[in-house]
Structures are given as structure tokens and as C-alpha cells.
Amino acid sequence: MRDLNIDAMRARQSRPSVARVYSYVLGGRDNYGVDKEVGDFFMGDLPGSELLAITNRQAMLRAARNMANVGIKQIIDMGCGLPTDVNVHDELRKVHPDARVVYVDNDPFVVAHGRALLAVDDNIAVFEAEVGDPASIAGNPEVQRLIDFDQPVGIIFGAVLSFLEDKEDPAGVVRFWAERLAPDSRVYISHFRTGHTQNREAAATERKILEAFGRGTWRTDAEIEAMFGDLELLPPGVQPCAEWQPDASAVEHELNDYELLIVSGIARKA
Ligand SMILES: C[S@@+](CC[C@H](N)C(=O)[O-])C[C@H]1O[C@@H](n2cnc3c(N)ncnc32)[C@H](O)[C@@H]1O
């Protein structure tokens, strides 16, 4: 019989989690009161800030579609977050019904929900790991079973490297994967951005994220570009998620302050 670790469960419910607050802001239902409180602060006190999450998620799904359209049939989604209506494997499988996806997150709540909702067949795996420990991810049996590094692979870092501090070497994490990838693989990064919007709203958003989650590193466009290392950064380069490879249906508009706070880019292994 398994031991229930009640203290660990209580501790998890008394602290907001990035994944649950993000999911709440996106309209999800799997959260606790403490997550709702933080999410309500963003949506109530910083109206419009939900666009930071919404445009991030939409750009990440466009990136998965982009990978599928260039022939990629296998993706590792790092810091995958809680499932939403559409997820990486849904996008990939519109083009490649036999596509394989590995979802990784360090939040056990995400892994439990992911296993129930995302792992719909044997070609999808969900497991708990630290993005900052890429060797443990590469060595995980599920990665070894599902990902063939002799073929192009897509690696997605959707708003997760923002939760690594400089001393955890996020660029080194990207390099670890880049060195293992076959030609024509893709790496997608979205990231909190600093240096463009120095107003009260931006400062309050940064402060609240740090206060709520104890983490959150905001980097400049140049620092984010540098994370791609020797990979070939593809057009349009690093751009606000809201404007990154927009759908045909996207309406051109002036970005609000929050839409300027998150950027993304995709790079190719030559
Ligand atoms: C803002 S959410 C983004 C979710 C998803 N990638 C997306 O773009 O829609 C960040 C996710 O990264 C996870 N995360 C944060 N730090 C992590 C780490 N060091 N290792 C693995 N996952 C992490 C969180 O639990 C959360 O699910």
C-alpha cells in the first residue's frame, strides 16, 4: 500500500504554483484557493495581464504546428504545464497521427493531471523532472523509448527558462539539447522579457511573479537570443508572442504593456 504524504499535500495546497495559476488565468479549473487569489490579483489589479499567459500559450501551440509542418514527428515539451483544450500532441497529430510527445514538468500536480489527460496512448509520456537537469531527462526511459535523436526532434521551452536563475545556466540547458539534435530539428523558447516596458504595470507584474512563486527571471531580447547559441534563429527572430508567426486570422493591433512582456523565437539545427 502506498503512503500518503499528507504534509506534502497540505504544503502544496498552501503555496501558489506557477502551473496552476497559469492554468487558472487561461480559464482552467484545476487550482486551489491560493492559486485563484494570485490569478485574481493579475486579472483584477493588472487588467489585461492575462494576455501574457494567453499569447504565450497560443504562440507555443503555433510553434508545435510549425514543427509538424516541417516534418517533425517527435517533441519534448519542457515545463509543459497543465493540460488545456488543445495541447502539443493535438497540434502535432493533426499532421502526423503517429507523432510521439514527451511532456516534462517539475510539478507533481501537473504530472498527475498530465498522465490522466495527455497520455492518451503509448506514444505519449508524462514525467516529473527538472528542466535544469537535462541529463536526467535524456536518461529517462520514456525519452529513450519515444525519442529517436537520429531524426529531427522538436524541443519546446514554453515560458519555463524564465524560472531558471542565471546560476542554473539556462543557455547551457539549451546547448545540452542542441548538441544532441539531428539536422533540421527545432528549438522553441518563449521567455519573460525586460528592457521594453519600464512602467508601473511591468514592475508590478515582475514583483508579483517573484513574490508568488519565489522565482522569475526577466531577460533582455539579446539575452534570450543568446540562449539559442549556435542554432540558426529563424525569422522573425525573437518577437512578442502576440506577433510571433501570427495565424491568418490574427488581427493587427497595438500590443498592450503585458503583451510586450513575453517573447518567443524558434531556431533550427543546421
Ligand atoms: C508558465 S507555465 C508554461 C506552461 C507551458 N510550457 C506553456 O507554455 O503553455 C511554466 C511551467 O513550467 C514548469 N516549471 C517551472 N520551473 C520548472 C523547472 N525547473 N523544471 C521543470 N518544469 C518547471 C511549471 O511547473 C509550469 O508548469
Tab-separated table of N, CA, C and O and ligand atoms in Angstrom, residues 18-19 22 56-57 60 77-82 105-107 110 129-132 158-160 163-164, ligand 1:
chain	number	residue	atom	x	y	z
A	18	VAL	N	3.069	27.901	-10.133
A	18	VAL	CA	3.123	28.564	-11.448
A	18	VAL	C	2.111	27.911	-12.389
A	18	VAL	O	1.332	28.582	-13.062
A	19	ALA	N	2.144	26.562	-12.412
A	19	ALA	CA	1.317	25.844	-13.382
A	19	ALA	C	-0.164	26.074	-13.110
A	19	ALA	O	-0.946	26.283	-14.039
A	22	TYR	N	-1.167	29.786	-13.847
A	22	TYR	CA	-1.169	29.963	-15.314
A	22	TYR	C	-2.432	29.329	-15.900
A	22	TYR	O	-3.146	29.925	-16.714
A	56	ASN	N	1.269	33.686	-24.750
A	56	ASN	CA	2.337	32.687	-24.623
A	56	ASN	C	1.845	31.314	-25.065
A	56	ASN	O	2.493	30.620	-25.851
A	57	ARG	N	0.681	30.917	-24.561
A	57	ARG	CA	0.146	29.577	-24.885
A	57	ARG	C	-0.149	29.475	-26.391
A	57	ARG	O	0.150	28.467	-27.029
A	60	MET	N	3.018	29.128	-28.387
A	60	MET	CA	3.633	27.809	-28.191
A	60	MET	C	2.934	26.750	-29.059
A	60	MET	O	3.580	25.909	-29.673
A	77	ASP	N	8.290	18.470	-24.617
A	77	ASP	CA	7.705	19.726	-24.148
A	77	ASP	C	8.166	19.937	-22.706
A	77	ASP	O	7.678	19.287	-21.784
A	78	MET	N	9.128	20.844	-22.533
A	78	MET	CA	9.762	21.058	-21.223
A	78	MET	C	8.966	22.071	-20.400
A	78	MET	O	8.755	23.200	-20.854
A	79	GLY	N	8.567	21.706	-19.195
A	79	GLY	CA	7.744	22.619	-18.387
A	79	GLY	C	6.399	22.774	-19.064
A	79	GLY	O	5.932	23.873	-19.336
A	80	CYS	N	5.766	21.614	-19.327
A	80	CYS	CA	4.581	21.569	-20.209
A	80	CYS	C	3.361	22.257	-19.622
A	80	CYS	O	2.483	22.708	-20.354
A	81	GLY	N	3.262	22.336	-18.291
A	81	GLY	CA	2.088	22.944	-17.670
A	81	GLY	C	0.894	22.001	-17.677
A	81	GLY	O	0.944	20.893	-18.229
A	82	LEU	N	-0.197	22.456	-17.059
A	82	LEU	CA	-1.428	21.650	-17.003
A	82	LEU	C	-2.049	21.577	-18.390
A	82	LEU	O	-1.926	22.520	-19.182
A	105	ASP	N	7.551	18.108	-16.530
A	105	ASP	CA	7.323	19.257	-15.643
A	105	ASP	C	7.853	18.889	-14.266
A	105	ASP	O	7.918	17.700	-13.925
A	106	ASN	N	8.215	19.892	-13.474
A	106	ASN	CA	8.721	19.563	-12.132
A	106	ASN	C	7.623	19.644	-11.077
A	106	ASN	O	7.903	19.483	-9.893
A	107	ASP	N	6.383	19.870	-11.512
A	107	ASP	CA	5.278	19.998	-10.572
A	107	ASP	C	4.470	18.695	-10.577
A	107	ASP	O	3.870	18.329	-11.589
A	110	VAL	N	0.997	18.748	-12.004
A	110	VAL	CA	0.947	18.754	-13.479
A	110	VAL	C	1.105	17.332	-14.004
A	110	VAL	O	0.385	16.893	-14.905
A	129	ALA	N	10.406	16.022	-13.849
A	129	ALA	CA	11.858	16.255	-13.877
A	129	ALA	C	12.119	17.748	-13.871
A	129	ALA	O	11.245	18.560	-14.166
A	130	GLU	N	13.351	18.062	-13.535
A	130	GLU	CA	13.835	19.443	-13.534
A	130	GLU	C	14.388	19.774	-14.910
A	130	GLU	O	15.313	19.092	-15.386
A	131	VAL	N	13.863	20.824	-15.517
A	131	VAL	CA	14.403	21.249	-16.807
A	131	VAL	C	15.892	21.584	-16.684
A	131	VAL	O	16.668	21.383	-17.617
A	132	GLY	N	16.276	22.058	-15.496
A	132	GLY	CA	17.671	22.422	-15.260
A	132	GLY	C	18.598	21.218	-15.141
A	132	GLY	O	19.813	21.392	-14.984
A	158	GLY	N	8.452	26.420	-23.262
A	158	GLY	CA	7.415	27.457	-23.199
A	158	GLY	C	7.391	28.114	-21.832
A	158	GLY	O	6.892	27.520	-20.876
A	159	ALA	N	7.920	29.327	-21.763
A	159	ALA	CA	7.923	30.111	-20.512
A	159	ALA	C	8.439	29.314	-19.326
A	159	ALA	O	7.897	29.422	-18.224
A	160	VAL	N	9.440	28.487	-19.542
A	160	VAL	CA	9.978	27.706	-18.421
A	160	VAL	C	11.402	28.148	-18.074
A	160	VAL	O	11.779	28.166	-16.889
A	163	PHE	N	12.062	30.514	-15.333
A	163	PHE	CA	12.076	30.080	-13.939
A	163	PHE	C	13.414	29.460	-13.541
A	163	PHE	O	13.540	28.898	-12.463
A	164	LEU	N	14.402	29.575	-14.431
A	164	LEU	CA	15.773	29.186	-14.070
A	164	LEU	C	16.570	30.464	-13.831
A	164	LEU	O	16.487	31.411	-14.619
B	1	LIG	C1	4.136	29.423	-17.288
B	1	LIG	S1	3.964	27.695	-17.316
B	1	LIG	C2	4.085	27.363	-19.048
B	1	LIG	C3	3.408	26.084	-19.478
B	1	LIG	C4	3.613	25.706	-20.947
B	1	LIG	N1	5.004	25.449	-21.221
B	1	LIG	C5	3.125	26.762	-21.896
B	1	LIG	O1	3.964	27.477	-22.476
B	1	LIG	O2	1.904	26.904	-22.070
B	1	LIG	C6	5.566	27.169	-16.743
B	1	LIG	C7	5.617	25.684	-16.424
B	1	LIG	O3	6.971	25.331	-16.181
B	1	LIG	C8	7.039	24.472	-15.054
B	1	LIG	N2	8.374	24.656	-14.454
B	1	LIG	C9	8.863	25.751	-13.812
B	1	LIG	N3	10.140	25.557	-13.448
B	1	LIG	C10	10.464	24.307	-13.863
B	1	LIG	C11	11.647	23.526	-13.772
B	1	LIG	N4	12.746	23.992	-13.155
B	1	LIG	N5	11.641	22.284	-14.311
B	1	LIG	C12	10.521	21.790	-14.905
B	1	LIG	N6	9.376	22.491	-15.020
B	1	LIG	C13	9.337	23.731	-14.499
B	1	LIG	C14	5.903	24.906	-14.165
B	1	LIG	O4	5.515	23.896	-13.261
B	1	LIG	C15	4.836	25.252	-15.191
B	1	LIG	O5	4.055	24.132	-15.493
